[in-house]
Amino acid sequence: MRAIAYAVVGALTLTAAGAAAADDMSNMKGMSAAPAAKHGQGTGLIKAIDPKAGTLTIQHGPIPAVSWPAMTMTFKAKPAALLKGLKVGQTIGFDTTVRGMDADVTAVRPHS
């Protein structure tokens, strides 16, 4: 009889703990797992190309749509085929997608 009583108490304890954990998670509804993507367009000078890493370093002007000042930074090219035909020292227009600290170049256009 005692074994049954202990089993019932244990089950009730686990049920209460589960309900408390669910209540603790209820305030996280507004939080998302990944930051929302921002999209912008910029113009800049290619400073480096790394085909092996699939990256492009661009010295660019301000990009207001993603709240960036002018700076030099390295982007991941998505797709990596965007790097073909580009040259260090070339001025380009480009599209970028930004998620948190990750920035991708998603399109490249010659710029005069």
Tab-separated table of N, CA and C in Angstrom:
chain	number	residue	atom	x	y	z
A	1	MET	N	0.810	-1.183	0.000
A	1	MET	CA	0.000	0.000	0.000
A	1	MET	C	0.862	1.259	0.000
A	2	ARG	N	1.958	1.214	0.765
A	2	ARG	CA	2.841	2.377	0.779
A	2	ARG	C	3.440	2.656	-0.599
A	3	ALA	N	3.763	1.607	-1.331
A	3	ALA	CA	4.338	1.777	-2.668
A	3	ALA	C	3.375	2.535	-3.573
A	4	ILE	N	2.101	2.220	-3.479
A	4	ILE	CA	1.102	2.910	-4.294
A	4	ILE	C	1.016	4.376	-3.875
A	5	ALA	N	1.049	4.642	-2.601
A	5	ALA	CA	0.980	6.025	-2.110
A	5	ALA	C	2.174	6.820	-2.603
A	6	TYR	N	3.374	6.209	-2.559
A	6	TYR	CA	4.569	6.898	-3.053
A	6	TYR	C	4.478	7.145	-4.559
A	7	ALA	N	3.938	6.194	-5.285
A	7	ALA	CA	3.794	6.349	-6.734
A	7	ALA	C	2.839	7.495	-7.058
A	8	VAL	N	1.733	7.598	-6.325
A	8	VAL	CA	0.754	8.673	-6.554
A	8	VAL	C	1.372	10.025	-6.220
A	9	VAL	N	2.080	10.120	-5.111
A	9	VAL	CA	2.725	11.375	-4.730
A	9	VAL	C	3.768	11.760	-5.770
A	10	GLY	N	4.549	10.782	-6.232
A	10	GLY	CA	5.563	11.049	-7.257
A	10	GLY	C	4.935	11.545	-8.549
A	11	ALA	N	3.856	10.921	-8.968
A	11	ALA	CA	3.180	11.323	-10.206
A	11	ALA	C	2.622	12.731	-10.076
A	12	LEU	N	2.028	13.046	-8.929
A	12	LEU	CA	1.488	14.394	-8.717
A	12	LEU	C	2.601	15.437	-8.708
A	13	THR	N	3.740	15.090	-8.139
A	13	THR	CA	4.874	16.006	-8.109
A	13	THR	C	5.377	16.284	-9.517
A	14	LEU	N	5.512	15.241	-10.323
A	14	LEU	CA	5.968	15.423	-11.707
A	14	LEU	C	4.969	16.247	-12.509
A	15	THR	N	3.662	16.023	-12.314
A	15	THR	CA	2.639	16.785	-13.025
A	15	THR	C	2.703	18.255	-12.641
A	16	ALA	N	2.877	18.543	-11.375
A	16	ALA	CA	2.972	19.930	-10.914
A	16	ALA	C	4.225	20.599	-11.455
A	17	ALA	N	5.337	19.861	-11.475
A	17	ALA	CA	6.588	20.425	-12.001
A	17	ALA	C	6.444	20.728	-13.485
A	18	GLY	N	5.784	19.833	-14.225
A	18	GLY	CA	5.578	20.059	-15.653
A	18	GLY	C	4.714	21.275	-15.910
A	19	ALA	N	3.659	21.431	-15.109
A	19	ALA	CA	2.781	22.599	-15.260
A	19	ALA	C	3.530	23.883	-14.936
A	20	ALA	N	4.387	23.860	-13.911
A	20	ALA	CA	5.169	25.047	-13.554
A	20	ALA	C	6.134	25.408	-14.674
A	21	ALA	N	6.749	24.399	-15.275
A	21	ALA	CA	7.679	24.666	-16.385
A	21	ALA	C	6.938	25.269	-17.563
A	22	ALA	N	5.731	24.773	-17.845
A	22	ALA	CA	4.941	25.330	-18.946
A	22	ALA	C	4.605	26.783	-18.666
A	23	ASP	N	4.252	27.093	-17.410
A	23	ASP	CA	3.943	28.477	-17.056
A	23	ASP	C	5.160	29.368	-17.219
A	24	ASP	N	6.343	28.886	-16.879
A	24	ASP	CA	7.563	29.674	-17.013
A	24	ASP	C	7.860	29.991	-18.478
A	25	MET	N	7.471	29.141	-19.395
A	25	MET	CA	7.744	29.331	-20.816
A	25	MET	C	6.725	30.252	-21.479
A	26	SER	N	5.599	30.515	-20.821
A	26	SER	CA	4.537	31.294	-21.450
A	26	SER	C	4.963	32.715	-21.789
A	27	ASN	N	5.924	33.266	-21.057
A	27	ASN	CA	6.364	34.633	-21.323
A	27	ASN	C	7.350	34.711	-22.486
A	28	MET	N	7.685	33.591	-23.102
A	28	MET	CA	8.664	33.569	-24.185
A	28	MET	C	7.994	33.586	-25.554
A	29	LYS	N	6.677	33.740	-25.625
A	29	LYS	CA	5.972	33.714	-26.906
A	29	LYS	C	6.462	34.782	-27.867
A	30	GLY	N	6.830	35.946	-27.376
A	30	GLY	CA	7.273	37.037	-28.231
A	30	GLY	C	8.704	36.867	-28.723
A	31	MET	N	9.420	35.903	-28.157
A	31	MET	CA	10.813	35.700	-28.550
A	31	MET	C	10.866	34.724	-29.720
A	32	SER	N	11.721	34.993	-30.678
A	32	SER	CA	11.869	34.076	-31.796
A	32	SER	C	13.239	33.433	-31.736
A	33	ALA	N	13.357	32.277	-32.353
A	33	ALA	CA	14.616	31.541	-32.335
A	33	ALA	C	15.678	32.245	-33.182
A	34	ALA	N	15.273	32.837	-34.270
A	34	ALA	CA	16.221	33.509	-35.157
A	34	ALA	C	15.786	34.961	-35.347
A	35	PRO	N	16.764	35.884	-35.433
A	35	PRO	CA	16.392	37.274	-35.660
A	35	PRO	C	15.772	37.442	-37.043
A	36	ALA	N	14.887	38.420	-37.159
A	36	ALA	CA	14.259	38.699	-38.446
A	36	ALA	C	15.304	39.211	-39.425
A	37	ALA	N	15.164	38.827	-40.665
A	37	ALA	CA	16.108	39.260	-41.699
A	37	ALA	C	15.789	40.689	-42.126
A	38	LYS	N	16.855	41.459	-42.369
A	38	LYS	CA	16.738	42.801	-42.939
A	38	LYS	C	17.397	42.750	-44.312
A	39	HIS	N	16.877	43.543	-45.230
A	39	HIS	CA	17.406	43.567	-46.587
A	39	HIS	C	17.788	44.999	-46.945
A	40	GLY	N	18.918	45.147	-47.635
A	40	GLY	CA	19.353	46.469	-48.041
A	40	GLY	C	20.192	46.407	-49.299
A	41	GLN	N	20.479	47.586	-49.844
A	41	GLN	CA	21.327	47.699	-51.024
A	41	GLN	C	22.443	48.681	-50.725
A	42	GLY	N	23.624	48.365	-51.245
A	42	GLY	CA	24.762	49.236	-51.032
A	42	GLY	C	25.623	49.340	-52.261
A	43	THR	N	26.593	50.234	-52.189
A	43	THR	CA	27.598	50.410	-53.229
A	43	THR	C	28.940	50.390	-52.537
A	44	GLY	N	29.894	49.699	-53.154
A	44	GLY	CA	31.192	49.646	-52.502
A	44	GLY	C	32.306	49.162	-53.404
A	45	LEU	N	33.493	49.169	-52.832
A	45	LEU	CA	34.721	48.780	-53.519
A	45	LEU	C	35.158	47.418	-52.995
A	46	ILE	N	35.385	46.473	-53.892
A	46	ILE	CA	35.832	45.141	-53.488
A	46	ILE	C	37.268	45.232	-53.003
A	47	LYS	N	37.496	44.804	-51.759
A	47	LYS	CA	38.824	44.829	-51.155
A	47	LYS	C	39.483	43.447	-51.169
A	48	ALA	N	38.672	42.382	-51.108
A	48	ALA	CA	39.207	41.018	-51.118
A	48	ALA	C	38.126	40.045	-51.565
A	49	ILE	N	38.576	38.965	-52.189
A	49	ILE	CA	37.687	37.885	-52.615
A	49	ILE	C	38.328	36.582	-52.159
A	50	ASP	N	37.561	35.744	-51.479
A	50	ASP	CA	38.047	34.447	-51.037
A	50	ASP	C	37.107	33.362	-51.568
A	51	PRO	N	37.397	32.850	-52.777
A	51	PRO	CA	36.503	31.847	-53.371
A	51	PRO	C	36.390	30.580	-52.521
A	52	LYS	N	37.470	30.198	-51.863
A	52	LYS	CA	37.453	28.978	-51.040
A	52	LYS	C	36.466	29.120	-49.879
A	53	ALA	N	36.470	30.272	-49.228
A	53	ALA	CA	35.547	30.526	-48.117
A	53	ALA	C	34.188	31.027	-48.606
A	54	GLY	N	34.125	31.437	-49.881
A	54	GLY	CA	32.872	31.980	-50.429
A	54	GLY	C	32.537	33.344	-49.873
A	55	THR	N	33.598	34.169	-49.644
A	55	THR	CA	33.371	35.491	-49.048
A	55	THR	C	33.889	36.613	-49.929
A	56	LEU	N	33.360	37.789	-49.653
A	56	LEU	CA	33.673	39.002	-50.388
A	56	LEU	C	33.815	40.127	-49.367
A	57	THR	N	34.961	40.814	-49.375
A	57	THR	CA	35.162	41.947	-48.468
A	57	THR	C	34.921	43.220	-49.256
A	58	ILE	N	34.012	44.056	-48.741
A	58	ILE	CA	33.592	45.263	-49.446
A	58	ILE	C	33.739	46.471	-48.523
A	59	GLN	N	34.359	47.531	-49.063
A	59	GLN	CA	34.381	48.832	-48.388
A	59	GLN	C	33.166	49.568	-48.947
A	60	HIS	N	32.112	49.705	-48.125
A	60	HIS	CA	30.851	50.243	-48.652
A	60	HIS	C	30.426	51.517	-47.932
A	61	GLY	N	29.550	52.229	-48.584
A	61	GLY	CA	28.949	53.420	-47.990
A	61	GLY	C	27.836	53.019	-47.037
A	62	PRO	N	27.143	54.003	-46.473
A	62	PRO	CA	26.045	53.704	-45.547
A	62	PRO	C	24.944	52.885	-46.223
A	63	ILE	N	24.320	52.011	-45.439
A	63	ILE	CA	23.179	51.230	-45.913
A	63	ILE	C	22.049	51.454	-44.899
A	64	PRO	N	21.249	52.496	-45.111
A	64	PRO	CA	20.209	52.861	-44.135
A	64	PRO	C	19.189	51.761	-43.857
A	65	ALA	N	18.849	50.946	-44.840
A	65	ALA	CA	17.818	49.921	-44.650
A	65	ALA	C	18.200	48.889	-43.592
A	66	VAL	N	19.499	48.726	-43.342
A	66	VAL	CA	19.948	47.787	-42.308
A	66	VAL	C	20.645	48.522	-41.155
A	67	SER	N	20.522	49.841	-41.151
A	67	SER	CA	21.081	50.708	-40.085
A	67	SER	C	22.594	50.617	-39.970
A	68	TRP	N	23.285	50.567	-41.107
A	68	TRP	CA	24.751	50.495	-41.104
A	68	TRP	C	25.367	51.805	-41.564
A	69	PRO	N	26.426	52.236	-40.903
A	69	PRO	CA	27.229	53.354	-41.416
A	69	PRO	C	28.194	52.809	-42.479
A	70	ALA	N	28.950	53.681	-43.087
A	70	ALA	CA	29.992	53.244	-44.017
A	70	ALA	C	31.026	52.436	-43.242
A	71	MET	N	31.507	51.351	-43.855
A	71	MET	CA	32.521	50.506	-43.211
A	71	MET	C	33.076	49.512	-44.218
A	72	THR	N	34.080	48.769	-43.802
A	72	THR	CA	34.619	47.669	-44.591
A	72	THR	C	34.287	46.387	-43.846
A	73	MET	N	33.677	45.446	-44.549
A	73	MET	CA	33.302	44.184	-43.899
A	73	MET	C	33.298	43.038	-44.887
A	74	THR	N	33.339	41.842	-44.337
A	74	THR	CA	33.330	40.622	-45.135
A	74	THR	C	31.942	40.016	-45.111
A	75	PHE	N	31.448	39.685	-46.291
A	75	PHE	CA	30.130	39.081	-46.473
A	75	PHE	C	30.287	37.660	-46.990
A	76	LYS	N	29.344	36.816	-46.669
A	76	LYS	CA	29.235	35.500	-47.283
A	76	LYS	C	28.468	35.695	-48.592
A	77	ALA	N	28.982	35.149	-49.690
A	77	ALA	CA	28.291	35.240	-50.979
A	77	ALA	C	27.293	34.089	-51.078
A	78	LYS	N	26.027	34.426	-51.285
A	78	LYS	CA	24.992	33.402	-51.417
A	78	LYS	C	24.174	33.661	-52.655
A	79	PRO	N	24.372	32.897	-53.686
A	79	PRO	CA	25.238	31.730	-53.796
A	79	PRO	C	26.692	32.128	-54.043
A	80	ALA	N	27.602	31.197	-53.817
A	80	ALA	CA	29.035	31.453	-54.000
A	80	ALA	C	29.367	31.798	-55.447
A	81	ALA	N	28.513	31.401	-56.373
A	81	ALA	CA	28.729	31.702	-57.798
A	81	ALA	C	28.735	33.206	-58.061
A	82	LEU	N	28.229	34.011	-57.147
A	82	LEU	CA	28.259	35.474	-57.306
A	82	LEU	C	29.686	35.997	-57.420
A	83	LEU	N	30.650	35.264	-56.886
A	83	LEU	CA	32.042	35.719	-56.886
A	83	LEU	C	32.700	35.635	-58.264
A	84	LYS	N	32.157	34.810	-59.140
A	84	LYS	CA	32.765	34.626	-60.464
A	84	LYS	C	32.753	35.923	-61.254
A	85	GLY	N	33.899	36.263	-61.797
A	85	GLY	CA	34.031	37.447	-62.631
A	85	GLY	C	34.299	38.732	-61.863
A	86	LEU	N	34.252	38.686	-60.546
A	86	LEU	CA	34.541	39.885	-59.753
A	86	LEU	C	36.045	40.046	-59.574
A	87	LYS	N	36.477	41.308	-59.390
A	87	LYS	CA	37.904	41.601	-59.233
A	87	LYS	C	38.113	42.573	-58.071
A	88	VAL	N	39.211	42.367	-57.346
A	88	VAL	CA	39.590	43.314	-56.299
A	88	VAL	C	39.798	44.669	-56.962
A	89	GLY	N	39.281	45.720	-56.337
A	89	GLY	CA	39.380	47.074	-56.879
A	89	GLY	C	38.164	47.485	-57.690
A	90	GLN	N	37.262	46.553	-57.963
A	90	GLN	CA	36.053	46.831	-58.733
A	90	GLN	C	34.994	47.473	-57.835
A	91	THR	N	34.286	48.474	-58.362
A	91	THR	CA	33.171	49.087	-57.646
A	91	THR	C	31.900	48.375	-58.068
A	92	ILE	N	31.099	47.993	-57.074
A	92	ILE	CA	29.874	47.238	-57.343
A	92	ILE	C	28.699	47.822	-56.572
A	93	GLY	N	27.508	47.512	-57.052
A	93	GLY	CA	26.289	47.662	-56.286
A	93	GLY	C	25.956	46.262	-55.791
A	94	PHE	N	25.353	46.143	-54.621
A	94	PHE	CA	25.056	44.809	-54.104
A	94	PHE	C	23.821	44.835	-53.218
A	95	ASP	N	23.199	43.668	-53.116
A	95	ASP	CA	22.083	43.462	-52.201
A	95	ASP	C	22.610	42.646	-51.030
A	96	THR	N	22.110	42.942	-49.850
A	96	THR	CA	22.529	42.199	-48.665
A	96	THR	C	21.323	41.772	-47.852
A	97	THR	N	21.461	40.626	-47.208
A	97	THR	CA	20.488	40.135	-46.244
A	97	THR	C	21.235	39.985	-44.926
A	98	VAL	N	20.670	40.564	-43.859
A	98	VAL	CA	21.331	40.576	-42.554
A	98	VAL	C	20.428	39.904	-41.534
A	99	ARG	N	21.007	38.948	-40.800
A	99	ARG	CA	20.322	38.271	-39.690
A	99	ARG	C	21.256	38.334	-38.497
A	100	GLY	N	20.943	39.169	-37.541
A	100	GLY	CA	21.823	39.308	-36.379
A	100	GLY	C	23.188	39.801	-36.811
A	101	MET	N	24.222	39.022	-36.542
A	101	MET	CA	25.589	39.389	-36.901
A	101	MET	C	26.022	38.791	-38.235
A	102	ASP	N	25.144	38.032	-38.896
A	102	ASP	CA	25.470	37.400	-40.171
A	102	ASP	C	24.966	38.257	-41.327
A	103	ALA	N	25.849	38.504	-42.303
A	103	ALA	CA	25.472	39.303	-43.472
A	103	ALA	C	25.875	38.555	-44.734
A	104	ASP	N	24.939	38.455	-45.660
A	104	ASP	CA	25.173	37.788	-46.938
A	104	ASP	C	25.011	38.788	-48.072
A	105	VAL	N	25.815	38.620	-49.119
A	105	VAL	CA	25.590	39.328	-50.377
A	105	VAL	C	24.758	38.383	-51.224
A	106	THR	N	23.609	38.858	-51.688
A	106	THR	CA	22.697	38.000	-52.440
A	106	THR	C	22.594	38.392	-53.915
A	107	ALA	N	23.153	39.538	-54.291
A	107	ALA	CA	23.175	39.979	-55.692
A	107	ALA	C	24.314	40.996	-55.842
A	108	VAL	N	24.928	41.005	-57.028
A	108	VAL	CA	26.019	41.926	-57.323
A	108	VAL	C	25.769	42.533	-58.702
A	109	ARG	N	25.975	43.860	-58.797
A	109	ARG	CA	25.810	44.571	-60.075
A	109	ARG	C	27.034	45.429	-60.316
A	110	PRO	N	27.528	45.496	-61.549
A	110	PRO	CA	28.602	46.434	-61.856
A	110	PRO	C	28.131	47.856	-61.574
A	111	HIS	N	29.007	48.699	-61.107
A	111	HIS	CA	28.658	50.085	-60.803
A	111	HIS	C	29.727	50.980	-61.409
A	112	SER	N	29.283	52.031	-62.068
A	112	SER	CA	30.281	52.914	-62.689
A	112	SER	C	30.535	54.153	-61.864
